[in-house]
Amino acid sequence: MKRHVLYGILALVFATNALAQSITVEFWHALGDPKRSGWIQQKADAFNKANPNIKVVPAYKGSYPDTLQAAILAARQGKPPALVQIYEVGSQLALDSGIFQPIGAIGGLDYSDYIKPVLNYYTIGGKVNSIPFNSSSPVLYYNKTLAKKAGLDPSVPPTTYGSLLRACAKVAAANLGVKCFGFNLHSWFFEQWMAEQGAPLVNNGNGRKGRATETLLTSTAAKNILNWIKEMNDNGYYTYTGKFEDWDGSDAIFTSQKVVFHVTSTADLGNISEEAKKSGFEMGVSLLPIADGVQRNGVVIGGASVWVTKGITPQQAEAARDFILYMTNTENMAEWHKLTGYYPVRNSSIDLLRKQGWMAEKPYQLVAFGQLLKTQANEATAGALIGPFQQVRRIIEEAIQKVLTGTSVDKALEEAKSRADAAIREYNASVK
Amino acid sequence: MRENSVFRNRLLPWVLLFPTLVILAVFLYYPALETLRLSLFRANFVFQTSEYAGLRQFADLLKDPAYHQSLFQTLVFSALVVVLGLSASLSLALLANQKVRGARLYRLLLIYPYALSPAIAGTLWLFIFNPEVGVVNQLLESSFGIKPRWLDNPFLAFGLVVFAAVWKNLGYNIAFYLAALQNMPKELLEAAELDGATPFQRFRRVILPLLSPMTFFLVFINITYSFFDTFGLIDILTKGGPVYGNTGITTFLVYRMYLDGFENFRTGVAAAQAVLLLVMVGGITLLQFRTGRRVHYGS
C-alpha cells in the first residue's frame, strides 16, 4: 500500500516535470453539470491536441460566488488560474479584487465579430475586460393552445404591460381553471424591465462612469414595473412558487399548463420546448413585454464571461487568450448555442446557424436573436455595475414580494432604496 | 495503590496525541481563532482589506432589527422543532414498540427519512408544495377549492419549514427512543401493572421517567440540529424567504451568516455572526452540563 503511494507520488513528480516544459492554462468555471462541463473539457482536449505546447486544464469550482472566492484566494497565494468564469453580478467584484487584467491588454484581439450589446456589458471604462461566454436574456413564452381556448389570437402575443393585462382579463373570463402569467421572483427580470425603459438601476451612468453611490429604485421606471406586477397579482393573474429565484418551479408551472404566459431566460428555450411537446401544447415565444408608452431599449445581456488573471506569465496570458478565442470561435459558439440555448455571442455564429437551417428548425430562436440584435447600446442596457450586487438583488426581490403580499409600491421601493443604498455605502467604505 | 501508572514515560502520551492535536489545530483551532480575529475587523474578502473595527460589528449586529428578528425566529423554530419533534417521535416509538406483525417493517419505514440528504428532502417538499402543480394543492383544490401559496405566505412557509425539519429528524429520534424502550426493565412495568396502574399512569410514572436520560440527550441533539443542520433544507426549500418585516421569515441565524459570508462577501460581519453563534452554542453546552446532573440515569 505504502509503496503504491510512493510510486504514485514519483509518477506525479515526473508528470509535473514533463509538463513544466509546456504552458499550463487553468480554467476555473462554475458549470458542474456533465452536459456543459463535458463540452468545455472536450474543447480543451481538442485545443491541447492542436497546440502540443499548451495544456488547458478546466476545473469546476462550485457556484459562481465559490469560483470567484477560490480564484481570489489562489491569486493571493501567488497561484492564480489563468482563466476564470465570472458571473455578471460579480463583474464589479472581479474589477475591485484587482486580480484580473483586461483581456484587451494582452493584445491580438478583434472584437468586430462580437454582438455589440453583449460586448457592451463587458466593456468597462473603454476597455474590454472579458470575453462573453454564456449569455442569455428573458423572453415571453406562451401556451398557444390555451391562448386559443381563451379566445386570444396566438399570432399576436402581448408586447406591453397593458396588452398583457387585457389578455389576462380574457384568460380569467374564459374560466379555464388556470392562472394567466408567471415568472420566478428574481431581480434579474426587474433589471431587464428597467433597461427596456432606458432606465439605469444605479447612478453614475449605471456605475460605469464612476463607482455607483446610490440606487435609482424610486424612479418612475421602477414604479411602472411594480405597479404592473401589483395589478397582475391583485387581479389573481400572477402566480409563482413563493420561493426566491425558483427557476425550475416556475418552469414546471408553465410546462404543466397552469399558466398561459411565462417569462424566463432564452437559455431554457430548448428544454421548455421539449417539455411543451411532452405536455401536448404548442409553445409560442415573443419579445419581453415592456412598460406602456416607452420606446423599447432592449435587454441587458446576462450570463457569465471569462476573465484573465494578472499574476501569470505573458506566455500563459497569450495561451489563455488563444484558448478562449478558440472556445468562442464561430463554429464552437454555434455548437454551444445548440447544446445549451445560450446566445452564440458572435455575428458570424448566427450567420452559420442560419446557413445550417437552425432557424427554420427552431423558429422561436429568431425572436431571441432579434431581441438581442435590436438592443440599443446605452448605459441602461449595458447593465449596472454594483459591488454588493447580490445583496441589492435580494433587497429588490424582497421589495417585490412585499408588494405581492400587500405593501404599497411606494413604501416597498423607498425601503428597498434605503437598504440597497446602505449596502452600497458599506461596500464603498471598504474600497481603498 | 497508584492509579496513574499506565504511562511511565511523560513524553509518550504527547507523541501519541500529536497527530490528533495537529489535525485539531489545523482544522479547528486555527480557523476558530481566525474567525475570532476577523470578527474584530471590517474585512472584505474581495479587496482583502481589513480595518480594525473593535467590537463595532458586534454592536451593529446587536442593534440591527433584522438580526433580532433572525434570532427570535431561530429560537421559535428551535423550540417548535424540539417540542413537536420529540413528542411526535416518542408517540411513534411507543406505537412501533408494540408487538404486532410486521413491526420491523414499520420501524424501518419510520426511520428512513433520516437517510435522505437534506437537499433531496428539500426538493421533495418543494415539489409537493408547489402552489400550481404540487400534489398538496391539487388535493386541496379538488376537495376544498383552495390553493394556498405555501411559500410566500410567511406563516404557512414558517409552518412548512418547521414541519419539514421535524419530519426530517423523526427517524433519528425514533431510533433512539425505540432503543431506550426496548432496553427498559420489564419488571418495573410488570410491577406497575400488578399494582393496578392504568396504561396512562404507567406511561406517566414509569416509562417517561425512565426515558428521561434519552429525552435529555435528544433535546440537546435537536437544538443543535435546528440551529445548524437545517441549512440545506432551508436553502433548497425557501432560500430564507418569504420576507416578513425586516428579513426573510426562514432566514435563521446560520442562513444569515451564509448569505453574508458566501454570497455577499461581507467576511467580517459573517465572522462576527459566527462568534455570536459560538457563544450561543457555548451557552447551550453549559446548560447541558448544568442540568445534566439532575437527570436520573438509574443505578
XYZ file of C-alpha atoms in Angstrom:
731
model
C 0.000 0.000 0.000
C 2.663 2.425 1.072
C 4.757 1.510 -1.901
C 1.877 2.289 -4.235
C 1.534 5.711 -2.706
C 5.253 6.299 -3.158
C 5.129 5.275 -6.810
C 2.139 7.466 -7.251
C 3.979 10.454 -5.870
C 7.004 9.714 -8.042
C 4.799 9.422 -11.107
C 3.207 12.742 -10.274
C 6.585 14.414 -9.847
C 7.701 13.146 -13.245
C 4.456 14.155 -14.811
C 4.705 17.706 -13.472
C 8.312 17.875 -14.652
C 7.237 16.878 -18.116
C 4.504 19.492 -18.015
C 6.859 22.183 -16.864
C 8.109 22.437 -20.401
C 4.651 23.222 -21.676
C 2.431 26.150 -20.727
C -0.356 25.290 -18.345
C -3.599 27.260 -18.523
C -6.022 26.516 -15.725
C -9.623 27.424 -16.471
C -11.910 27.599 -13.429
C -15.599 27.570 -14.159
C -18.936 27.189 -12.381
C -20.716 24.782 -14.717
C -21.000 21.491 -12.854
C -23.458 19.540 -14.994
C -21.991 16.894 -17.318
C -23.508 18.486 -20.410
C -21.797 21.853 -20.108
C -18.628 20.893 -18.228
C -18.197 17.973 -20.636
C -18.367 20.354 -23.566
C -15.696 22.597 -22.032
C -13.459 19.596 -21.373
C -13.958 18.404 -24.942
C -12.922 21.814 -26.318
C -9.888 21.886 -24.021
C -8.831 18.434 -25.233
C -9.175 19.450 -28.867
C -7.226 22.650 -28.223
C -4.464 20.781 -26.361
C -4.144 18.344 -29.223
C -3.758 21.133 -31.760
C -1.297 23.018 -29.518
C 1.062 20.427 -28.005
C 2.994 23.057 -26.032
C -0.134 24.271 -24.209
C -2.106 22.362 -21.640
C -5.523 23.781 -20.802
C -6.942 22.294 -17.601
C -10.612 23.124 -16.996
C -11.878 22.632 -13.442
C -15.318 23.015 -11.899
C -15.037 25.123 -8.743
C -18.613 25.199 -7.462
C -21.136 28.016 -7.723
C -20.279 31.396 -9.235
C -19.517 33.012 -5.850
C -17.439 29.951 -4.888
C -15.456 30.150 -8.108
C -14.731 33.846 -7.609
C -13.670 33.255 -3.997
C -11.423 30.371 -4.974
C -9.784 32.483 -7.680
C -9.169 35.401 -5.304
C -7.663 33.099 -2.675
C -5.444 31.361 -5.232
C -4.274 34.709 -6.555
C -3.347 35.901 -3.052
C -1.285 32.772 -2.646
C 0.501 33.522 -5.905
C -1.010 30.663 -7.871
C -3.936 32.106 -9.825
C -5.655 30.092 -12.537
C -5.144 31.824 -15.892
C -8.853 31.888 -16.781
C -11.863 32.328 -14.532
C -15.548 32.338 -15.431
C -17.235 35.239 -13.630
C -20.980 35.799 -13.365
C -22.417 39.137 -14.469
C -23.178 40.421 -10.955
C -19.602 39.592 -9.966
C -18.169 41.995 -12.567
C -17.620 44.861 -10.130
C -16.238 42.456 -7.522
C -13.857 40.997 -10.068
C -12.685 44.504 -11.008
C -12.268 45.525 -7.369
C -10.409 42.361 -6.439
C -7.556 43.589 -8.605
C -6.528 40.076 -9.570
C -7.621 40.337 -13.197
C -6.258 42.144 -16.239
C -8.443 43.403 -19.079
C -8.199 40.799 -21.792
C -7.716 43.675 -24.235
C -4.343 44.380 -22.605
C -2.896 41.134 -23.943
C -3.446 42.339 -27.483
C -4.111 40.393 -30.641
C -7.871 40.591 -30.313
C -10.503 41.524 -32.839
C -13.883 42.343 -31.331
C -15.690 43.285 -34.522
C -17.497 39.950 -34.733
C -18.961 40.038 -31.211
C -22.589 41.106 -30.868
C -22.484 44.731 -29.764
C -24.805 44.716 -26.709
C -23.031 41.652 -25.349
C -19.610 43.176 -25.643
C -21.052 46.393 -24.272
C -21.710 44.721 -20.928
C -18.128 43.630 -20.508
C -16.576 46.855 -21.751
C -15.774 48.915 -18.688
C -14.006 52.254 -18.815
C -13.466 51.796 -22.544
C -11.612 48.510 -22.063
C -12.853 45.066 -22.917
C -12.371 43.177 -19.677
C -13.521 39.723 -20.532
C -14.874 37.545 -23.301
C -18.602 36.754 -23.098
C -19.231 33.048 -22.861
C -22.674 32.046 -21.657
C -25.203 34.795 -22.250
C -28.970 34.912 -22.255
C -31.922 37.304 -21.901
C -35.564 36.914 -20.864
C -38.382 36.392 -23.371
C -42.118 35.803 -23.163
C -43.142 32.159 -23.506
C -46.801 31.418 -24.110
C -49.093 28.464 -24.440
C -50.754 28.856 -27.854
C -53.196 26.045 -27.184
C -54.513 27.664 -24.011
C -54.443 31.119 -25.608
C -56.772 29.894 -28.346
C -59.117 28.397 -25.769
C -59.234 31.766 -24.011
C -60.229 33.437 -27.268
C -56.870 35.143 -27.836
C -55.111 35.362 -31.156
C -51.894 33.366 -30.686
C -50.257 35.125 -33.604
C -50.444 38.493 -31.800
C -48.760 37.988 -28.435
C -48.884 40.894 -25.941
C -45.832 43.127 -26.049
C -46.653 45.627 -23.307
C -47.838 45.533 -19.706
C -51.203 46.899 -20.771
C -51.803 44.361 -23.521
C -50.749 41.537 -21.204
C -53.245 42.785 -18.605
C -56.000 42.821 -21.217
C -55.052 39.335 -22.383
C -55.125 38.151 -18.779
C -58.596 39.601 -18.289
C -59.748 37.426 -21.200
C -57.995 34.370 -19.772
C -59.699 34.936 -16.424
C -63.075 35.410 -18.095
C -62.675 32.177 -20.034
C -62.594 30.252 -16.756
C -60.058 27.686 -17.874
C -59.002 26.871 -14.326
C -55.511 28.236 -14.967
C -53.642 31.379 -13.956
C -52.587 33.821 -16.615
C -48.978 34.697 -16.002
C -45.896 33.553 -14.119
C -42.219 34.333 -13.694
C -39.917 33.397 -10.855
C -39.185 36.045 -8.256
C -35.761 37.088 -9.497
C -34.334 40.583 -9.535
C -32.903 39.809 -12.974
C -36.311 40.373 -14.582
C -36.723 43.684 -12.752
C -33.308 44.764 -14.038
C -34.365 43.843 -17.581
C -37.602 45.791 -17.302
C -35.625 48.819 -16.119
C -33.247 48.527 -19.085
C -36.148 48.184 -21.536
C -37.314 51.620 -20.359
C -33.824 53.018 -20.800
C -33.597 53.491 -17.046
C -30.362 52.802 -15.202
C -30.512 50.863 -11.939
C -27.852 52.934 -10.147
C -26.389 56.410 -10.506
C -23.107 57.470 -12.171
C -24.111 56.036 -15.518
C -25.222 52.729 -14.060
C -21.945 52.570 -12.158
C -19.950 52.738 -15.365
C -18.799 56.375 -15.338
C -17.810 56.176 -11.722
C -18.485 53.998 -8.749
C -22.218 53.850 -8.063
C -23.191 55.531 -4.788
C -26.959 55.271 -4.944
C -29.662 53.080 -6.457
C -32.482 54.528 -8.534
C -35.162 52.289 -7.108
C -37.724 55.045 -6.583
C -37.661 56.189 -10.222
C -40.786 56.261 -12.361
C -39.442 53.304 -14.315
C -39.164 51.199 -11.155
C -42.662 52.223 -10.091
C -44.069 51.305 -13.535
C -42.758 47.776 -13.076
C -44.021 47.239 -9.548
C -47.393 48.857 -10.192
C -47.901 46.449 -13.038
C -46.798 43.416 -11.005
C -49.146 44.544 -8.237
C -52.060 44.846 -10.628
C -51.330 41.425 -12.118
C -51.170 39.897 -8.651
C -54.164 41.708 -7.164
C -56.327 40.575 -10.078
C -55.247 36.987 -9.473
C -53.451 36.784 -12.825
C -49.965 36.165 -11.443
C -48.543 33.077 -9.790
C -45.161 31.758 -8.656
C -43.950 29.180 -6.156
C -43.182 31.691 -3.407
C -39.512 30.798 -3.212
C -36.892 33.322 -4.314
C -35.223 32.602 -7.653
C -37.099 29.352 -8.230
C -36.431 28.873 -11.948
C -37.419 25.206 -12.005
C -40.617 25.717 -10.030
C -41.874 28.445 -12.394
C -40.922 26.451 -15.481
C -42.857 23.498 -14.069
C -45.945 25.698 -13.654
C -45.724 26.738 -17.316
C -44.974 23.310 -18.763
C -47.779 21.747 -16.697
C -50.131 24.211 -18.428
C -51.098 26.065 -15.267
C -50.330 29.480 -16.800
C -50.786 30.862 -20.289
C -47.854 33.306 -20.226
C -44.419 32.823 -18.692
C -41.253 34.901 -18.658
C -37.875 33.238 -18.358
C -34.425 33.047 -19.898
C -33.704 32.234 -23.539
C -31.305 29.616 -22.160
C -34.380 27.495 -21.365
C -35.817 27.597 -24.907
C -34.601 24.101 -25.725
C -35.736 22.439 -22.508
C -39.115 24.134 -22.338
C -39.996 23.449 -25.974
C -39.269 19.757 -25.380
C -41.383 19.761 -22.232
C -44.175 21.535 -24.119
C -44.189 18.780 -26.726
C -44.384 16.138 -23.995
C -47.145 18.021 -22.246
C -49.045 18.318 -25.530
C -49.316 22.048 -26.184
C -47.991 24.429 -28.775
C -45.414 26.868 -27.399
C -45.004 30.409 -28.652
C -42.121 32.780 -27.950
C -42.208 36.537 -28.147
C -40.386 39.679 -27.068
C -40.272 40.519 -23.378
C -43.384 42.656 -22.643
C -42.422 46.156 -21.533
C -43.975 49.187 -19.864
C -46.548 51.053 -21.948
C -45.634 54.219 -23.769
C -41.874 53.783 -23.747
C -39.556 53.058 -26.585
C -38.120 49.552 -26.462
C -34.463 49.911 -25.474
C -33.610 46.250 -25.375
C -32.249 43.871 -22.813
C -29.222 43.657 -20.569
C -27.217 40.700 -21.593
C -26.999 38.283 -18.708
C -24.763 35.335 -18.030
C -21.088 34.980 -17.449
C -17.836 35.842 -19.142
C -14.276 34.601 -18.971
C -11.600 36.755 -17.320
C -7.806 36.539 -17.468
C -5.850 36.915 -14.232
C -2.871 39.165 -13.624
C -0.237 37.121 -11.841
C 0.610 34.831 -14.740
C 3.459 34.814 -17.268
C 2.946 36.597 -20.617
C 3.163 33.189 -22.315
C 0.365 31.912 -20.124
C -1.705 35.018 -20.811
C -1.309 34.577 -24.559
C -2.110 30.875 -24.360
C -5.154 31.704 -22.240
C -6.325 34.257 -24.800
C -5.805 31.773 -27.625
C -7.843 29.155 -25.846
C -10.693 31.480 -25.036
C -10.776 32.690 -28.641
C -10.809 29.094 -29.815
C -13.568 28.132 -27.398
C -15.707 31.082 -28.539
C -14.936 30.846 -32.271
C -17.695 30.800 -34.854
C -18.249 27.039 -35.013
C -17.871 26.437 -31.295
C -20.299 29.181 -30.314
C -22.885 27.825 -32.744
C -22.394 24.380 -31.217
C -22.584 25.799 -27.672
C -25.828 27.532 -28.576
C -27.366 24.341 -29.946
C -26.283 22.380 -26.896
C -27.350 24.824 -24.186
C -29.549 27.558 -25.612
C -27.100 30.333 -24.624
C -26.675 33.053 -27.224
C -23.952 32.487 -29.767
C -22.151 35.748 -28.987
C -20.700 36.229 -32.479
C -22.492 37.589 -35.530
C -20.733 35.006 -37.687
C -22.130 32.215 -35.491
C -25.646 33.481 -36.092
C -24.953 33.516 -39.856
C -23.626 29.985 -39.604
C -26.705 28.820 -37.704
C -28.859 30.415 -40.371
C -26.966 28.585 -43.105
C -27.322 25.320 -41.247
C -31.086 25.779 -41.270
C -31.261 26.049 -37.480
C -33.671 28.988 -37.574
C -36.064 27.114 -39.837
C -35.933 24.196 -37.436
C -36.322 26.315 -34.294
C -38.187 29.468 -35.395
C -38.529 30.713 -31.820
C -34.778 31.310 -31.722
C -35.321 34.146 -34.208
C -37.234 36.052 -31.530
C -34.402 35.583 -29.082
C -31.761 36.727 -31.562
C -33.896 39.596 -32.748
C -34.395 40.888 -29.233
C -30.664 40.902 -28.659
C -29.620 42.274 -32.043
C -32.119 45.147 -31.847
C -30.933 46.184 -28.392
C -29.634 49.747 -28.324
C -26.224 50.117 -26.823
C -26.654 52.591 -23.964
C -25.907 52.866 -20.265
C -29.141 51.212 -19.250
C -28.740 48.177 -21.479
C -25.041 47.899 -20.687
C -26.192 46.750 -17.254
C -25.396 48.056 -13.796
C -22.065 47.658 -12.056
C -22.601 47.350 -8.324
C -20.186 45.928 -5.771
C -22.768 44.351 -3.477
C -24.982 43.349 -6.417
C -26.015 40.074 -4.822
C -27.237 41.914 -1.738
C -29.075 44.503 -3.838
C -30.751 41.726 -5.800
C -32.082 40.142 -2.659
C -33.362 43.527 -1.481
C -35.197 44.052 -4.788
C -36.693 40.569 -4.597
C -37.897 41.230 -1.061
C -39.458 44.508 -2.203
C -41.368 42.739 -4.981
C -42.508 40.067 -2.558
C -43.708 42.725 -0.130
C -45.791 44.277 -2.881
C -47.243 40.854 -3.656
C -48.308 40.487 -0.043
C -49.953 43.875 0.228
C -47.354 46.579 0.912
C -47.795 49.693 -1.225
C -45.426 50.119 -4.149
C -44.055 53.447 -2.919
C -43.333 52.167 0.553
C -41.693 48.953 -0.651
C -39.478 50.811 -3.105
C -38.475 53.533 -0.648
C -37.499 50.923 1.896
C -35.614 48.912 -0.720
C -33.762 52.016 -1.845
C -32.618 52.913 1.638
C -31.454 49.356 2.343
C -29.694 48.981 -1.004
C -28.041 52.379 -0.646
C -26.786 51.405 2.797
C -25.282 48.224 1.354
C -23.549 50.242 -1.366
C -22.239 52.757 1.193
C -20.823 49.955 3.327
C -19.164 48.371 0.317
C -17.718 51.645 -0.954
C -16.354 52.425 2.502
C -14.188 49.325 2.352
C -12.758 50.219 -1.065
C -9.324 51.625 -0.643
C -2.402 1.958 45.007
C -1.104 4.019 42.146
C -3.833 4.974 39.782
C -1.866 6.647 37.018
C 0.725 4.016 36.426
C -0.046 3.224 32.813
C 2.217 5.787 31.170
C 5.591 5.950 32.848
C 7.075 7.951 30.035
C 5.822 11.528 30.214
C 6.531 12.106 26.564
C 4.746 9.078 25.142
C 1.159 10.341 25.628
C 2.048 13.550 23.814
C 3.649 11.636 20.982
C 0.546 9.525 20.638
C -1.733 12.526 20.840
C 0.339 14.513 18.380
C -1.464 13.502 15.137
C -4.861 14.275 16.643
C -3.653 17.593 18.003
C -2.216 18.579 14.647
C -5.497 17.836 12.898
C -7.476 19.690 15.548
C -5.113 22.642 15.382
C -5.205 22.935 11.601
C -8.871 22.277 11.008
C -10.471 23.503 14.224
C -8.419 25.766 16.447
C -6.745 27.832 13.749
C -9.964 28.556 11.809
C -11.775 29.311 15.075
C -9.090 31.772 16.151
C -9.033 33.294 12.680
C -12.811 33.765 12.854
C -12.401 35.449 16.213
C -9.768 37.762 14.747
C -11.852 38.528 11.634
C -14.858 39.405 13.746
C -12.892 42.367 15.094
C -12.019 43.649 11.628
C -14.176 45.218 8.997
C -12.936 42.712 6.476
C -13.968 42.418 2.871
C -12.990 39.236 1.151
C -12.775 40.774 -2.296
C -10.306 43.529 -1.520
C -8.693 41.591 1.299
C -8.827 44.815 3.202
C -9.333 44.652 6.898
C -9.631 47.669 9.057
C -9.696 47.216 12.811
C -13.216 47.800 13.997
C -13.073 46.538 17.555
C -16.476 45.456 18.726
C -18.283 47.701 16.273
C -19.523 44.829 14.127
C -20.973 43.132 17.176
C -22.618 46.359 18.224
C -24.031 46.831 14.716
C -25.399 43.304 14.694
C -26.916 43.600 18.135
C -28.588 46.858 17.105
C -29.816 45.502 13.762
C -33.563 44.772 13.854
C -33.110 42.214 11.063
C -30.637 40.312 13.243
C -33.017 40.475 16.212
C -35.737 39.063 14.036
C -33.487 36.247 12.809
C -32.552 35.404 16.389
C -36.165 35.393 17.519
C -37.207 33.262 14.546
C -34.398 30.807 15.242
C -35.482 30.452 18.872
C -39.124 29.890 17.966
C -38.132 27.464 15.249
C -35.810 25.581 17.579
C -38.420 25.341 20.337
C -41.019 24.047 17.889
C -38.649 21.534 16.325
C -37.675 20.183 19.752
C -41.152 20.021 21.268
C -43.027 18.792 18.202
C -40.196 16.554 17.068
C -39.751 14.817 20.397
C -43.429 14.369 21.170
C -44.145 13.038 17.671
C -41.221 10.659 17.727
C -41.981 9.414 21.245
C -45.572 8.682 20.247
C -44.457 6.896 17.116
C -41.760 4.996 19.013
C -44.340 3.808 21.556
C -46.513 2.570 18.694
C -43.593 0.961 16.912
C -42.634 -0.769 20.129
C -45.915 -2.747 20.169
C -45.658 -6.412 19.450
C -47.551 -6.574 16.173
C -46.941 -8.388 12.925
C -44.552 -6.569 10.643
C -43.212 -4.387 13.445
C -39.757 -4.500 11.901
C -41.076 -3.126 8.631
C -42.886 -0.283 10.393
C -39.714 0.582 12.252
C -37.724 0.644 9.060
C -40.276 2.889 7.361
C -40.320 5.242 10.321
C -36.575 5.635 10.386
C -35.956 6.042 6.670
C -36.460 9.849 6.293
C -33.263 10.236 8.266
C -31.372 8.504 5.455
C -32.407 11.185 2.942
C -29.985 14.018 2.344
C -31.345 17.453 3.297
C -31.094 18.521 -0.353
C -33.313 15.675 -1.520
C -35.749 16.261 1.323
C -35.912 19.965 0.400
C -36.531 19.261 -3.283
C -39.230 16.755 -2.378
C -41.093 19.271 -0.232
C -40.671 21.988 -2.817
C -42.393 19.890 -5.455
C -45.144 18.644 -3.163
C -45.987 22.205 -2.120
C -45.690 23.942 -5.493
C -48.900 26.050 -5.447
C -49.939 25.246 -9.013
C -48.594 21.788 -9.786
C -47.887 20.293 -6.353
C -49.804 17.292 -5.069
C -50.992 19.038 -1.919
C -52.716 21.880 -3.725
C -54.227 19.582 -6.311
C -55.875 17.679 -3.474
C -56.884 20.859 -1.645
C -58.310 22.402 -4.792
C -60.357 19.377 -5.767
C -61.766 18.892 -2.263
C -61.997 22.430 -0.841
C -61.438 24.695 -3.830
C -58.449 26.452 -2.220
C -54.906 26.848 -3.448
C -52.730 28.377 -0.718
C -49.371 29.793 -1.806
C -47.370 27.864 0.759
C -44.057 29.538 0.256
C -44.935 33.206 0.022
C -47.301 33.410 2.945
C -44.903 33.957 5.865
C -46.882 31.909 8.368
C -47.554 28.990 6.065
C -43.915 28.976 4.952
C -42.661 29.021 8.544
C -45.012 26.208 9.479
C -43.973 24.226 6.442
C -40.291 24.551 7.281
C -40.924 23.501 10.899
C -42.915 20.527 9.684
C -40.251 19.525 7.156
C -37.462 19.869 9.725
C -39.379 17.781 12.267
C -40.133 15.135 9.669
C -36.512 15.020 8.541
C -35.199 14.273 12.029
C -38.032 11.981 13.069
C -36.159 8.817 12.143
C -33.186 9.721 14.271
C -35.300 10.462 17.352
C -37.431 7.358 16.889
C -34.362 5.152 16.593
C -33.068 6.395 19.942
C -36.420 6.261 21.706
C -37.071 2.802 20.376
C -33.701 1.588 21.636
C -34.445 3.053 25.067
C -37.914 1.493 25.149
C -36.580 -1.914 24.240
C -33.932 -1.770 26.939
C -36.458 -0.823 29.582
C -36.556 -3.254 32.538
C -39.740 -5.264 32.124
C -40.017 -5.913 35.886
C -40.855 -2.310 36.619
C -43.676 -2.216 34.085
C -44.984 -5.533 35.322
C -44.866 -4.373 38.914
C -46.770 -1.226 37.986
C -49.364 -3.295 36.159
C -49.797 -5.599 39.160
C -50.237 -2.579 41.394
C -53.180 -1.616 39.232
C -51.693 1.316 37.302
C -53.639 2.338 34.203
C -51.747 2.443 30.906
C -51.583 6.243 31.145
C -50.235 6.063 34.692
C -47.650 3.512 33.597
C -46.542 5.874 30.862
C -46.563 8.980 33.030
C -44.998 7.497 36.187
C -42.732 4.748 34.881
C -41.878 4.994 31.197
C -41.410 8.758 30.973
C -39.062 8.992 33.993
C -37.077 6.022 32.739
C -36.745 7.710 29.350
C -35.558 10.990 30.827
C -31.832 10.461 30.128
C -32.680 9.754 26.485
C -35.051 12.727 26.294
C -32.371 14.921 27.795
C -29.842 13.748 25.217
C -32.308 14.204 22.348
C -33.321 17.687 23.455
C -29.775 18.912 23.014
C -29.193 16.972 19.815
C -32.363 18.515 18.400
C -31.450 22.021 19.494
C -28.144 21.666 17.679
C -29.931 20.181 14.689
C -32.408 23.035 14.473
C -29.660 25.636 14.819
C -27.162 24.218 12.352
C -28.230 21.189 10.355
C -31.342 22.625 8.783
C -29.290 24.809 6.454
C -29.619 22.518 3.427
C -33.355 22.216 3.852
C -33.816 25.995 4.108
C -31.556 26.751 1.169
C -33.456 24.421 -1.141
C -36.966 24.927 0.182
C -37.236 28.688 0.808
C -33.856 30.397 0.321
C -34.580 32.127 3.597
C -37.851 33.653 2.359
C -40.554 34.784 2.268
C -39.852 38.258 3.538
C -41.655 39.311 6.691
C -40.893 42.553 8.488
C -37.162 43.154 8.336
C -35.964 39.921 6.804
C -36.996 36.526 5.463
C -39.067 34.572 7.941
C -36.923 31.458 7.499
C -33.656 33.399 7.443
C -32.363 31.787 10.607
C -29.006 32.689 12.130
C -26.987 30.119 10.193
C -28.608 31.071 6.910
C -27.996 34.771 7.540
C -24.345 34.020 8.219
C -24.119 32.027 4.998
C -25.680 34.843 2.950
C -23.317 37.451 4.348
C -20.214 35.288 4.269
C -20.565 33.463 0.995
C -22.956 35.407 -1.194
C -22.413 38.981 -0.077
C -18.679 38.645 0.625
C -19.045 40.507 3.940
C -16.414 38.427 5.662
C -16.048 40.460 8.845
C -19.773 40.691 9.514
C -20.163 36.958 8.886
C -17.291 36.223 11.280
C -18.954 38.321 13.981
C -22.136 36.316 13.471
C -20.138 33.103 13.745
C -18.688 34.255 17.044
C -22.140 35.113 18.382
C -23.332 31.655 17.330
C -20.334 30.151 19.099
C -21.304 31.980 22.279
C -24.827 30.599 21.964
C -23.550 27.062 21.465
C -21.301 27.563 24.477
C -24.339 28.633 26.470
C -26.314 25.590 25.360
C -23.435 23.277 26.253
C -23.085 24.848 29.655
C -26.787 24.394 30.209
C -26.468 20.772 29.182
C -23.705 20.156 31.723
C -25.504 22.029 34.461
C -28.902 20.427 34.042
C -27.373 17.062 33.217
C -26.655 16.455 36.884
C -30.330 16.392 37.681
C -31.187 13.701 35.160
C -31.691 10.270 36.674
C -29.543 7.684 34.932
C -30.557 4.738 37.122
C -28.257 2.820 39.366
